[in-house]
PDB file of C-alpha atoms in Angstrom:
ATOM      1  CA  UNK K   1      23.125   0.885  27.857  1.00 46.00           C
ATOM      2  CA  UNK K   2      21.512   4.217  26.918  1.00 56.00           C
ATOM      3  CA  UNK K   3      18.046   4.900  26.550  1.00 70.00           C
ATOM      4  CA  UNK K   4      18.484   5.836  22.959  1.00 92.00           C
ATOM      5  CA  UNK K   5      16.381   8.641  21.776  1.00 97.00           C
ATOM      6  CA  UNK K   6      12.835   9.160  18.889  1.00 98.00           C
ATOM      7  CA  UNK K   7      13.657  11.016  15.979  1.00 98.00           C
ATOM      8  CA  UNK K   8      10.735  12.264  14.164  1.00 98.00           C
ATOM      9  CA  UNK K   9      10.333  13.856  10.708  1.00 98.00           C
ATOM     10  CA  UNK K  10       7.813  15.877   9.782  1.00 98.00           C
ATOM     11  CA  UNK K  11       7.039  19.093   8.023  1.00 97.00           C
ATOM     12  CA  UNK K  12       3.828  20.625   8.818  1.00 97.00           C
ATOM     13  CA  UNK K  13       4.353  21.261  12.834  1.00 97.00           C
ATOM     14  CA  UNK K  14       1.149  22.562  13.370  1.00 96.00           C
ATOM     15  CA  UNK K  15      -1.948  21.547  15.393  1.00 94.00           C
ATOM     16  CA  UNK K  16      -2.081  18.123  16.345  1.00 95.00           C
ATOM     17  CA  UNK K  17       1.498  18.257  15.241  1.00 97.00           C
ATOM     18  CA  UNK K  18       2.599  20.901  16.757  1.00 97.00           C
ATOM     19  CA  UNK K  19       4.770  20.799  20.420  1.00 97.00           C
ATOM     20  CA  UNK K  20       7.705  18.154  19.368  1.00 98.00           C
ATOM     21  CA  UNK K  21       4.778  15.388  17.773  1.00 98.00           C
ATOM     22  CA  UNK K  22       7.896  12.833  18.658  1.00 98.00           C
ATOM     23  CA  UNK K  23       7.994  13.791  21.921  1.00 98.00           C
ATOM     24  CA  UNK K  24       4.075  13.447  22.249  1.00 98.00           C
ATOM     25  CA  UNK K  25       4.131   9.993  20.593  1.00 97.00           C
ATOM     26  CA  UNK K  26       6.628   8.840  23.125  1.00 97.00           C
ATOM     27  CA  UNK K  27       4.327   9.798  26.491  1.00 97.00           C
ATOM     28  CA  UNK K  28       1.146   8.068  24.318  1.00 97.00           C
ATOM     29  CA  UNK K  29       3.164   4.768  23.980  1.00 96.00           C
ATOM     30  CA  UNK K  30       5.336   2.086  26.310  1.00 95.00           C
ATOM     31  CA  UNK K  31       7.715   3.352  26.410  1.00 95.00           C
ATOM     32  CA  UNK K  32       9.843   4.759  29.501  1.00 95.00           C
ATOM     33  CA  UNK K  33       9.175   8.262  30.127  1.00 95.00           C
ATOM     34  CA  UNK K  34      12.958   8.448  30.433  1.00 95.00           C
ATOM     35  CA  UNK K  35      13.016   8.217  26.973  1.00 96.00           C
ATOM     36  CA  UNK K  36      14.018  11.811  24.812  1.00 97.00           C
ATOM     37  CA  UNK K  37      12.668  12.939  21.469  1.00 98.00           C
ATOM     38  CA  UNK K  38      12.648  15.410  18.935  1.00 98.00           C
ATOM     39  CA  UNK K  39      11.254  16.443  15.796  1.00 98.00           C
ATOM     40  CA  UNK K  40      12.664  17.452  12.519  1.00 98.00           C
ATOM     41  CA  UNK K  41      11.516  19.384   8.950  1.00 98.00           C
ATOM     42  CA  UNK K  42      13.507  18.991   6.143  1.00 96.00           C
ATOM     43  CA  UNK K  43      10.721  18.830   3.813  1.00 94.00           C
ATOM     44  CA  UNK K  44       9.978  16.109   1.637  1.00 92.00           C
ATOM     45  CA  UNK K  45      12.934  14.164   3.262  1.00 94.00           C
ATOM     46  CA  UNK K  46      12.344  14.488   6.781  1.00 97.00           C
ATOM     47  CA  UNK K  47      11.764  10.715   7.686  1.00 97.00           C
ATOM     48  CA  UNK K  48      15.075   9.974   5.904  1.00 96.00           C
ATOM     49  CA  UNK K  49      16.622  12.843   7.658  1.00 98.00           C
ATOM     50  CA  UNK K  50      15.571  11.453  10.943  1.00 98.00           C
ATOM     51  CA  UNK K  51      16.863   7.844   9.955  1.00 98.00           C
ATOM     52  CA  UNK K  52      19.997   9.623   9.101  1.00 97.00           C
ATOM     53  CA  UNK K  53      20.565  11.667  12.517  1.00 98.00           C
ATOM     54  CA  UNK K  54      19.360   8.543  14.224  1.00 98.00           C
ATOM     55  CA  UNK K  55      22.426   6.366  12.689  1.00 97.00           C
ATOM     56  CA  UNK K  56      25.111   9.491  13.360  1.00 97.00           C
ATOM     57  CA  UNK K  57      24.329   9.313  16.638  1.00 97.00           C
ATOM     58  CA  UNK K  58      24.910   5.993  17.491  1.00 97.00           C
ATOM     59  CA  UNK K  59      27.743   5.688  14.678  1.00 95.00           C
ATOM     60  CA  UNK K  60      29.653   8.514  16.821  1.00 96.00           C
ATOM     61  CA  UNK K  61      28.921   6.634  19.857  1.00 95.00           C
ATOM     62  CA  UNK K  62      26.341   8.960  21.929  1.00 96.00           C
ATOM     63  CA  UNK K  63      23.764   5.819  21.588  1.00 96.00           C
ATOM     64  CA  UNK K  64      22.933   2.136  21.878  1.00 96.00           C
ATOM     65  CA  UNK K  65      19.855   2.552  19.893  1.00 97.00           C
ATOM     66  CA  UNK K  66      17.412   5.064  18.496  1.00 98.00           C
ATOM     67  CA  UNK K  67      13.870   4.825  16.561  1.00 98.00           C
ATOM     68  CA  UNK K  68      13.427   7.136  13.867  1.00 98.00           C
ATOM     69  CA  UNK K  69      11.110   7.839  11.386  1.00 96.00           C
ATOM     70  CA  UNK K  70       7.999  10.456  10.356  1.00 98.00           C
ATOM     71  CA  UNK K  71       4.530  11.472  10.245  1.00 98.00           C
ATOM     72  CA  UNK K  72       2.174  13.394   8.236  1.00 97.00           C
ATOM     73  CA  UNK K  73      -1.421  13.692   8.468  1.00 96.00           C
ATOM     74  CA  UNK K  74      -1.985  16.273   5.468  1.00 95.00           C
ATOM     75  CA  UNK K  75      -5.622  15.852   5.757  1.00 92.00           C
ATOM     76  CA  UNK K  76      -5.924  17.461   9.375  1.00 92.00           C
ATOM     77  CA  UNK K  77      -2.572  19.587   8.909  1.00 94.00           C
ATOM     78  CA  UNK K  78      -3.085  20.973   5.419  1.00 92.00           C
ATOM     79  CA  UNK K  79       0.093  21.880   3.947  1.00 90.00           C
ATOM     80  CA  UNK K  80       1.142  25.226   4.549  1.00 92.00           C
ATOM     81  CA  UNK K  81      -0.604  25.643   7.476  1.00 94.00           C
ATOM     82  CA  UNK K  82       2.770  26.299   9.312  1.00 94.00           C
ATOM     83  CA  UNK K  83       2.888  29.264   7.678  1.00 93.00           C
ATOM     84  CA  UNK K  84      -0.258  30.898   7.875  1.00 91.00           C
ATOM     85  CA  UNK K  85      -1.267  29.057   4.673  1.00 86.00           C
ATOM     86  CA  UNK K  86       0.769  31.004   2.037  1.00 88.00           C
ATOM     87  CA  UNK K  87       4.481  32.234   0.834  1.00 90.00           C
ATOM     88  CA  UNK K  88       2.794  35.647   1.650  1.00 89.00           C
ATOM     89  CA  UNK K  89       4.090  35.321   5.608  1.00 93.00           C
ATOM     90  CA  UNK K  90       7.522  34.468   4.755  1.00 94.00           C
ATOM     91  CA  UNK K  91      10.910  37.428   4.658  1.00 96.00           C
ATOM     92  CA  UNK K  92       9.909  39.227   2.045  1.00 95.00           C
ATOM     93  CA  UNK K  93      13.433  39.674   0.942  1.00 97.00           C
ATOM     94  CA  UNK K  94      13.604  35.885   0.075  1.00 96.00           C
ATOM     95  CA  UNK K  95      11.367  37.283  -2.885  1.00 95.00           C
ATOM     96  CA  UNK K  96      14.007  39.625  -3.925  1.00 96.00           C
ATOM     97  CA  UNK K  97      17.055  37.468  -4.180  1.00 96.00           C
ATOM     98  CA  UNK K  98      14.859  33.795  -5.455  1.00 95.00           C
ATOM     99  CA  UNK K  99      12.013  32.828  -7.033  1.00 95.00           C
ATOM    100  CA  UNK K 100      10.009  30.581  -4.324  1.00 93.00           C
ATOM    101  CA  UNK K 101       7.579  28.155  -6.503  1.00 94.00           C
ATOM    102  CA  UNK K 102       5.204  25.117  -5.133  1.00 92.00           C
ATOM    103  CA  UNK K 103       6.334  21.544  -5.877  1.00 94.00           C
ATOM    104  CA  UNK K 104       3.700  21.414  -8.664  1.00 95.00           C
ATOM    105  CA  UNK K 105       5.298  24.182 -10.755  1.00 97.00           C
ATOM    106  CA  UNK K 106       8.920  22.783 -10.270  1.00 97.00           C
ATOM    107  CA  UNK K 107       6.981  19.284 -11.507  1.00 97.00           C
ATOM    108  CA  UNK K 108       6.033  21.294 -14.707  1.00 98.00           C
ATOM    109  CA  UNK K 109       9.685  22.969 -15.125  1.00 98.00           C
ATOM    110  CA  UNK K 110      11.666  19.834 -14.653  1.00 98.00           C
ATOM    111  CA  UNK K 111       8.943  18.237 -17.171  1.00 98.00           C
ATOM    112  CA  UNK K 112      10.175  20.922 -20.168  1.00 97.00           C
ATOM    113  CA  UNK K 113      13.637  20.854 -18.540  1.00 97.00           C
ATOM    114  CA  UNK K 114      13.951  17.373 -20.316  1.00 97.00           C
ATOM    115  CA  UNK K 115      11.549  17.475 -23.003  1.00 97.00           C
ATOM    116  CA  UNK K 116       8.921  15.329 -21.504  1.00 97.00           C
ATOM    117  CA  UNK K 117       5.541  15.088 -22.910  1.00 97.00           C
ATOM    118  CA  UNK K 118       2.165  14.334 -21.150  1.00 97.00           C
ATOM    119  CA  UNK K 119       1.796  11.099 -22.623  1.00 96.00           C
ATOM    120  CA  UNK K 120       5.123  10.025 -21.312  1.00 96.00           C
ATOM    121  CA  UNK K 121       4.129  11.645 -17.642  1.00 97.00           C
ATOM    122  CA  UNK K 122       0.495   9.275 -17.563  1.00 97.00           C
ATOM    123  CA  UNK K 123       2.272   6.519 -18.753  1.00 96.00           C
ATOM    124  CA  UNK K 124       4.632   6.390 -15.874  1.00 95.00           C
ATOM    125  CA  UNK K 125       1.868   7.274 -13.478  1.00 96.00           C
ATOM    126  CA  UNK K 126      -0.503   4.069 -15.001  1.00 96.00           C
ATOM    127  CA  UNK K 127       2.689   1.859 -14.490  1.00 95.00           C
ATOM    128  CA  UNK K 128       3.525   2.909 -10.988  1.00 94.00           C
ATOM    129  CA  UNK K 129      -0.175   2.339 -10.041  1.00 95.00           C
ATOM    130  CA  UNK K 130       0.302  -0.995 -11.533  1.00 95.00           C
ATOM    131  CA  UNK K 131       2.849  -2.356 -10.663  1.00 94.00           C
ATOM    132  CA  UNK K 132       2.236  -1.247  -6.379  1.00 94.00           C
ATOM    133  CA  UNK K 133      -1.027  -2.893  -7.031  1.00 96.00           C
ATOM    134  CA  UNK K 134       0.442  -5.912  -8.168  1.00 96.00           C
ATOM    135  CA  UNK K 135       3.138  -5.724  -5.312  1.00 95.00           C
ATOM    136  CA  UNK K 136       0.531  -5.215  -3.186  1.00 96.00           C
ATOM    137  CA  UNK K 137      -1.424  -8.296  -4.140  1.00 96.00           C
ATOM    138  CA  UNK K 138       1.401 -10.544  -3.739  1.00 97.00           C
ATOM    139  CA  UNK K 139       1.829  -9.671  -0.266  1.00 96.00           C
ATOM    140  CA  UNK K 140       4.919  -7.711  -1.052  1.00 94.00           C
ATOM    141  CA  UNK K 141       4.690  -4.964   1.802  1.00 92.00           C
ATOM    142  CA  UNK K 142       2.720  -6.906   3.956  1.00 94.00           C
ATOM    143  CA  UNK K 143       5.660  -7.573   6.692  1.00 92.00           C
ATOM    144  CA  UNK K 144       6.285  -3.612   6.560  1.00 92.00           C
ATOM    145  CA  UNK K 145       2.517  -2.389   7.475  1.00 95.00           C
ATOM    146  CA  UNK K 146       1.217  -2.124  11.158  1.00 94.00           C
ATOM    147  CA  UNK K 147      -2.735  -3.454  10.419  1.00 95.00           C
ATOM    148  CA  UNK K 148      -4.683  -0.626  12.342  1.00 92.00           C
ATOM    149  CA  UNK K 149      -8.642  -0.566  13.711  1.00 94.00           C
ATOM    150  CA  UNK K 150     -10.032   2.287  12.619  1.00 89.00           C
ATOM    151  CA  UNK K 151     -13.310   3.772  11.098  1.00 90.00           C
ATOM    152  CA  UNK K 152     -14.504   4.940   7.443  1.00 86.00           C
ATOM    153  CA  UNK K 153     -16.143   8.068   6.414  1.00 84.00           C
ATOM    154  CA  UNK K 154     -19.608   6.765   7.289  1.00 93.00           C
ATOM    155  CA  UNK K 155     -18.237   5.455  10.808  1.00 93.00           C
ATOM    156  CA  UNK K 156     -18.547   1.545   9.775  1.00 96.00           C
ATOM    157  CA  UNK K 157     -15.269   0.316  11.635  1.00 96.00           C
ATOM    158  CA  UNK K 158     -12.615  -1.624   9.332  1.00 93.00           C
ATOM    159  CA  UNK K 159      -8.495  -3.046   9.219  1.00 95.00           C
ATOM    160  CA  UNK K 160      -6.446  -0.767   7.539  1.00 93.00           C
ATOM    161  CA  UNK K 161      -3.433  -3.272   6.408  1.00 94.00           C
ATOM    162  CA  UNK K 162      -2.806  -1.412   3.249  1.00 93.00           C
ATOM    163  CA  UNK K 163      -1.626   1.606   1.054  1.00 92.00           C
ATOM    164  CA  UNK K 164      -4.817   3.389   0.213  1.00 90.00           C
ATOM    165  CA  UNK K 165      -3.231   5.709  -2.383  1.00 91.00           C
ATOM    166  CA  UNK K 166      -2.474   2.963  -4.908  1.00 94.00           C
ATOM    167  CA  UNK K 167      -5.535   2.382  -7.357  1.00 92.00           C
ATOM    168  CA  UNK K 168      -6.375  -0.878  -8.637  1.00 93.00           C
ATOM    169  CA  UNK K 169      -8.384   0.068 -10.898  1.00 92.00           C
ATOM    170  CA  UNK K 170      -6.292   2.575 -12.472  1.00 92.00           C
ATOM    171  CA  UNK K 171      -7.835   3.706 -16.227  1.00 93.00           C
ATOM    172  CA  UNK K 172      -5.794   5.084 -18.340  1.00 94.00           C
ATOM    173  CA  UNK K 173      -8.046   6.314 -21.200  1.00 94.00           C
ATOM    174  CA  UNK K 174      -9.294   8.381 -17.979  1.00 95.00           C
ATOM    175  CA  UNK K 175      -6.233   9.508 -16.959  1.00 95.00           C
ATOM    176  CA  UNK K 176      -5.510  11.513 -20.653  1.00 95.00           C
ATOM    177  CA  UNK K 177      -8.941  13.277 -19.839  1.00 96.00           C
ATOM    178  CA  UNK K 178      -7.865  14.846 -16.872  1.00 97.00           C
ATOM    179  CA  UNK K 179      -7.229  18.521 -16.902  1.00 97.00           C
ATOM    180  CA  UNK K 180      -3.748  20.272 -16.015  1.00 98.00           C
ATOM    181  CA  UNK K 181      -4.113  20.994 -11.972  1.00 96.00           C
ATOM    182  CA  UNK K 182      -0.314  24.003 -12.175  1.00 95.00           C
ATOM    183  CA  UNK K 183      -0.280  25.507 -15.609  1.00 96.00           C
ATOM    184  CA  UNK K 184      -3.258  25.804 -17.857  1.00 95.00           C
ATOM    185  CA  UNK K 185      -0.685  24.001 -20.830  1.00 96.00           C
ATOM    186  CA  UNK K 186       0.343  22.353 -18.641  1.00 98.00           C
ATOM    187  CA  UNK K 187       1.551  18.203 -18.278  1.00 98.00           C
ATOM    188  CA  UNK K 188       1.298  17.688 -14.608  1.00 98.00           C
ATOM    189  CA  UNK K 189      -2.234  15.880 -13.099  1.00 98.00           C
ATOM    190  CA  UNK K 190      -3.723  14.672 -10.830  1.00 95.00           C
ATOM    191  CA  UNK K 191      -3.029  11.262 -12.407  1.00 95.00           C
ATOM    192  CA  UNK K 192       0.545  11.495 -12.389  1.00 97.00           C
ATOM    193  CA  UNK K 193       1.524  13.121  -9.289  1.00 96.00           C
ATOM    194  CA  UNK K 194       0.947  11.827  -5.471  1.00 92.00           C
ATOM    195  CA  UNK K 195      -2.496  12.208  -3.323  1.00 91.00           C
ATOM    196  CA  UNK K 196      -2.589  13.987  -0.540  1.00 91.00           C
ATOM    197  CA  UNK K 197      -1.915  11.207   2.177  1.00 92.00           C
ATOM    198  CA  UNK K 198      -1.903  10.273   6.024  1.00 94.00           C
ATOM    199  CA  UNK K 199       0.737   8.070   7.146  1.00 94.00           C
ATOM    200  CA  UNK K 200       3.384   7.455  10.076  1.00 96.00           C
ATOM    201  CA  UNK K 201       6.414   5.078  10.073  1.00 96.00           C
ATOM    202  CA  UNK K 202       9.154   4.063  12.221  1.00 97.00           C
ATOM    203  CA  UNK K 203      12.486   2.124  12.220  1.00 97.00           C
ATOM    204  CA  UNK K 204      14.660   0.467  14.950  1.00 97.00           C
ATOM    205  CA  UNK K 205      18.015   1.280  14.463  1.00 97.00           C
ATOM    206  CA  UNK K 206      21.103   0.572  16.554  1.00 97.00           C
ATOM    207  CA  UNK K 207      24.882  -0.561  17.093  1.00 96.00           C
ATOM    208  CA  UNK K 208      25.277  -3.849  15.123  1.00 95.00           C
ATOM    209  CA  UNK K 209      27.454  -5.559  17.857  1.00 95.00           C
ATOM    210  CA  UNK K 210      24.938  -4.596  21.125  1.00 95.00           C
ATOM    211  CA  UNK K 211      21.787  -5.518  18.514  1.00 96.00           C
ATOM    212  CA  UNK K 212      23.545  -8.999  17.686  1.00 97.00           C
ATOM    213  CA  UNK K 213      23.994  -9.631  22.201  1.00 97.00           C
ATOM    214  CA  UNK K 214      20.674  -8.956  22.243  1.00 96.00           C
ATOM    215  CA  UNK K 215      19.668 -11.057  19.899  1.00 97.00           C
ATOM    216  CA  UNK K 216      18.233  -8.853  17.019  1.00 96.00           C
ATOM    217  CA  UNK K 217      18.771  -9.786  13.579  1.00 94.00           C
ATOM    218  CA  UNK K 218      20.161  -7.061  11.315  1.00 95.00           C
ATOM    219  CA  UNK K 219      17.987  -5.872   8.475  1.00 93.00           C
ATOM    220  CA  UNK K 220      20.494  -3.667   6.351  1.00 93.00           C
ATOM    221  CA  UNK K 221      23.024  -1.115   7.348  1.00 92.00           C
ATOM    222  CA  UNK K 222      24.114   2.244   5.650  1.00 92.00           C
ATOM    223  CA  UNK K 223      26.937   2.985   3.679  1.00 93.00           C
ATOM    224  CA  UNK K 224      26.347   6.278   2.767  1.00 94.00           C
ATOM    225  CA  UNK K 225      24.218   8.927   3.244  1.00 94.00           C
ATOM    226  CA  UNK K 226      24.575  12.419   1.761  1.00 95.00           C
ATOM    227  CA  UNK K 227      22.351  15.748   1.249  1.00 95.00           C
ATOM    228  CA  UNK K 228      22.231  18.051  -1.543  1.00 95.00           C
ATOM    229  CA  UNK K 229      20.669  21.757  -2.275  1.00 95.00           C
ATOM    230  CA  UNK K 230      20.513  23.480  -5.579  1.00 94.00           C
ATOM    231  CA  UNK K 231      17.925  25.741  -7.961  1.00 95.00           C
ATOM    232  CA  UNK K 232      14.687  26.149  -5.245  1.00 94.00           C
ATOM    233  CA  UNK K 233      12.676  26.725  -8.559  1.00 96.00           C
ATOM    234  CA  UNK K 234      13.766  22.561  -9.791  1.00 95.00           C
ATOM    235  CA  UNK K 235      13.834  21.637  -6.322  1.00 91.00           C
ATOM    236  CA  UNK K 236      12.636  18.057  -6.948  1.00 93.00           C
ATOM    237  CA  UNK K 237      16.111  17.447  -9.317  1.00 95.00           C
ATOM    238  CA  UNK K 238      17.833  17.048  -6.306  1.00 94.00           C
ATOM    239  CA  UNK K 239      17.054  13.566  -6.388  1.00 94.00           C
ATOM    240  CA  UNK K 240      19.859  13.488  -9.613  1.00 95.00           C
ATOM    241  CA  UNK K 241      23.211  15.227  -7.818  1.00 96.00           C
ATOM    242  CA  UNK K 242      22.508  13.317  -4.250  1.00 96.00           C
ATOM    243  CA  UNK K 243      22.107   9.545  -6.384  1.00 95.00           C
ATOM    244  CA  UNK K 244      25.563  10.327  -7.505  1.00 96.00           C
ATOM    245  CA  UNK K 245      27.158  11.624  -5.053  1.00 97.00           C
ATOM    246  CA  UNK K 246      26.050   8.686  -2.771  1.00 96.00           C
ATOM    247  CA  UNK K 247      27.308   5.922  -5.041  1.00 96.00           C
ATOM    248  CA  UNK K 248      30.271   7.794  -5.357  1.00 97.00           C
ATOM    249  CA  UNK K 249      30.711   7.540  -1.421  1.00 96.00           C
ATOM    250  CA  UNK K 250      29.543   4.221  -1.498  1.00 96.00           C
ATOM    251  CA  UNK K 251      31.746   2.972  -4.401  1.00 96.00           C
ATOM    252  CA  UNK K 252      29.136   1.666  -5.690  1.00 95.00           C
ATOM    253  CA  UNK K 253      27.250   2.269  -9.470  1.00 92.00           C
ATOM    254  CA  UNK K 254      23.426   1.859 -10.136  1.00 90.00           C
ATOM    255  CA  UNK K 255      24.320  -1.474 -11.803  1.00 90.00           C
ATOM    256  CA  UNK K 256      24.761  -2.640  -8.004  1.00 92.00           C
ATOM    257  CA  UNK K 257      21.652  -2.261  -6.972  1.00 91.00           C
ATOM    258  CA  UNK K 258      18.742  -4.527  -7.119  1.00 88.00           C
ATOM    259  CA  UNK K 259      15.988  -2.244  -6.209  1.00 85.00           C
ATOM    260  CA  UNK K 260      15.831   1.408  -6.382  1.00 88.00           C
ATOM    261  CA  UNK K 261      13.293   3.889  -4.423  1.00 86.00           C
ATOM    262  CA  UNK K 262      12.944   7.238  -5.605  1.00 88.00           C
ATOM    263  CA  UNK K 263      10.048  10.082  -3.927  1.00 86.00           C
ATOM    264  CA  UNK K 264       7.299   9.358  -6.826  1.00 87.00           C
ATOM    265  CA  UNK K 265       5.528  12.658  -5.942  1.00 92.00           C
ATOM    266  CA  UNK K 266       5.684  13.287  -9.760  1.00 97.00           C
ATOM    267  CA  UNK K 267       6.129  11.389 -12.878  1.00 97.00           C
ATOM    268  CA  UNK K 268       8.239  14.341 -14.350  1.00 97.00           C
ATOM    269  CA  UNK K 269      10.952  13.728 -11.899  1.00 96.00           C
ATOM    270  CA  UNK K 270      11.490   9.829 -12.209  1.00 95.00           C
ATOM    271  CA  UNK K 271      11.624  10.064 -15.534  1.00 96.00           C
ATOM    272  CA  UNK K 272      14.037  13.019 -15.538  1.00 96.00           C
ATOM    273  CA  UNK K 273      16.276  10.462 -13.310  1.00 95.00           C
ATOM    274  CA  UNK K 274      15.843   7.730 -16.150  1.00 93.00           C
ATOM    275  CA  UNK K 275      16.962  10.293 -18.854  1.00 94.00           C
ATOM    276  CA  UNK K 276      20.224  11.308 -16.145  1.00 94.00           C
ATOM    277  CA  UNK K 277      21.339   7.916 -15.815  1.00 90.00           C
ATOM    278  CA  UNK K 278      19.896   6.227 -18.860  1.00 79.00           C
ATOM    279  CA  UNK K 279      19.166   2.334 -19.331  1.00 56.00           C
ATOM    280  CA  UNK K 280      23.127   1.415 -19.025  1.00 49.00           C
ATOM    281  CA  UNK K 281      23.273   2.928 -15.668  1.00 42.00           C
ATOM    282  CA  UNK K 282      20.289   2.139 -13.967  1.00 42.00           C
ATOM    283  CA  UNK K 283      18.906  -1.170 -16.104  1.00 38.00           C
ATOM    284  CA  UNK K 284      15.678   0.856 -16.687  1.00 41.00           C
ATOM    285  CA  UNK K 285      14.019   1.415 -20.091  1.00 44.00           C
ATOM    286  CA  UNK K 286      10.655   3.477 -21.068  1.00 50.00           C
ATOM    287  CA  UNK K 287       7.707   2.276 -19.614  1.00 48.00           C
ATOM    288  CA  UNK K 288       5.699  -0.017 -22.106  1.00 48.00           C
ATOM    289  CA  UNK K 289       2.614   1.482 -22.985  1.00 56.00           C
ATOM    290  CA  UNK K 290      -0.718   0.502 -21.636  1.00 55.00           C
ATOM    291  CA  UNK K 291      -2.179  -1.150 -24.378  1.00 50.00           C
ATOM    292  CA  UNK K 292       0.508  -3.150 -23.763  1.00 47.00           C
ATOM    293  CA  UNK K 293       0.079  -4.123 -20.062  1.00 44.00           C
ATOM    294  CA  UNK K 294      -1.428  -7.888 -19.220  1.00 40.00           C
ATOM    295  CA  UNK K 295      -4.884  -7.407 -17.928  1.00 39.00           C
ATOM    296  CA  UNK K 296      -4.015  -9.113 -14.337  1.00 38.00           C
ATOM    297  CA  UNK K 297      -0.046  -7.946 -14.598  1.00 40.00           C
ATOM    298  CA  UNK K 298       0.803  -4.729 -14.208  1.00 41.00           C
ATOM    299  CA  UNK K 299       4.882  -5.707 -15.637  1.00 40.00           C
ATOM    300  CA  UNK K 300       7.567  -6.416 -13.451  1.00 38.00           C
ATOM    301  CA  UNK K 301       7.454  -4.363 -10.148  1.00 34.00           C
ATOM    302  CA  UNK K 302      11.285  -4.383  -9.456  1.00 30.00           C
ATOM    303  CA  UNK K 303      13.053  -4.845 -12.598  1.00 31.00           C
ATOM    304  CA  UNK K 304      12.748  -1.150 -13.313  1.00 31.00           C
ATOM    305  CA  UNK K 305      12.802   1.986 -11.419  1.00 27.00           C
TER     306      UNK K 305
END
């Protein structure tokens, strides 16, 4: 049996994350020094990207087995850092033949794009928040979190055994206050778009015939995988042409699915998936409004996107 390999994801390869972070993680666990890793930027979907290569390798036969997954620790490796800290060190003829926007302004272009409003944005962002909180509570993700020691910002030592980005005590009426963060207009907050967040994860993946010897039980298995590029300036739409282009691979339609996870870095884009594929394709409606929400509830965490 091979060795298998570590494929790591992640974007800002600087610092502490610098010199093949895969690698390092590899000599800083148990495992065999034997073992071979490498690590991989493909922006927002490196981790998946790593999964991917991970499962093409052993699907073409050059492993048994492979772990695979990402890390990002944007609080220590500040985005951007990788390049000096601005689009100003990149080929400036890049500037000549695109226009290179942040993730933010894309958020704000794919929000008129579709004619969404900021009401429609906080009221996704208040249901998302609810709903994890709720999923949370239930014990939902507790089987897919690694409890770690560690200590606070005063230096008082405490478990970590759960998303800290999710806010229980999410107000909405607070949320409408907040002020624009890209465009002075504009509809894109703090409120409804993601933190800035530290966070690793890893998944054992391997042939389904030498996992079953070994006794391993199978958790799920891919039938299709795909990657997409389009329009850098509505880079976060890409989410729309890869959905489809997977099921179509897949022979499947949204209507086979039970759950659906889509990168929630901003409201504008889920919602510009909903208004794609509509309520007939993907079971999804509009998010109820607050006012509307069950004071211990949150709604349903999976029956919608």
């Amino acid at each position: 049996m091979s060795r298998g390999d570590v494929v790591t994801g992640c974007v800002t390869q600087t610092g502490e994350q610098g010199a093949n972070i895969g690698r390092l993680a590899v000599l800083l666990s148990r495992l065999p020094q034997e073992v071979p890793a490498v690590s991989l930027n493909r922006m927002c979907g490196s981790s998946q990207q790593a999964v991917h290569f991970a499962a093409q390798a052993i699907a073409a036969g050059d492993l048994d087995f492979a772990i695979a997954g990402g890390v990002e620790s944007m609080t220590r490796s500040p985005m951007f850092s990788d390049i000096g800290g601005g689009f100003h060190t990149l080929n400036p003829a890049l500037f000549q033949r695109y226009e290179l926007v942040h993730q933010g302004e894309s958020a704000e272009r794919i929000a008129k794009k579709y004619g969404l409003c900021r009401e429609e944005l906080d009221e996704w962002g208040y249901l998302s928040h609810r709903r994890a909180a709720r999923a949370i509570q239930e014990g939902r993700f507790r089987s897919q979190i690694l409890p770690l020691e560690g200590v606070d910002g005063e230096g008082r030592p405490f478990l970590l055994d759960r998303d800290e980005g999710v806010r229980f005590d999410v107000d909405y009426e607070r949320m409408l206050a907040l002020k624009p963060v890209f465009r002075e207009d504009g509809v894109v907050t703090a409120g409804n778009s993601s933190q800035v967040s530290d966070g690793a994860a890893a998944l054992l993946l391997g042939d389904r015939e030498k996992a079953l010897a070994l006794g391993l039980r199978p958790r799920a298995r891919f039938l299709a995988r795909v990657v997409v590029a389009g329009d850098p300036t509505l880079q976060l739409l890409e989410v729309i042409p890869a959905t489809k282009k997977a099921l179509e691979k897949a022979g499947l339609s949204l209507r086979d699915l039970d759950v659906i996870e889509i990168n929630e870095a901003f409201a504008s884009v889920v919602l510009a998936f909903l208004r794609e594929f509509g309520p007939q394709g993907s079971g999804a409606r509009r998010p109820p409004r607050p006012g509307r929400f069950p004071q211990g509830g949150g709604g349903e965490p999976y029956r919608h996107l």
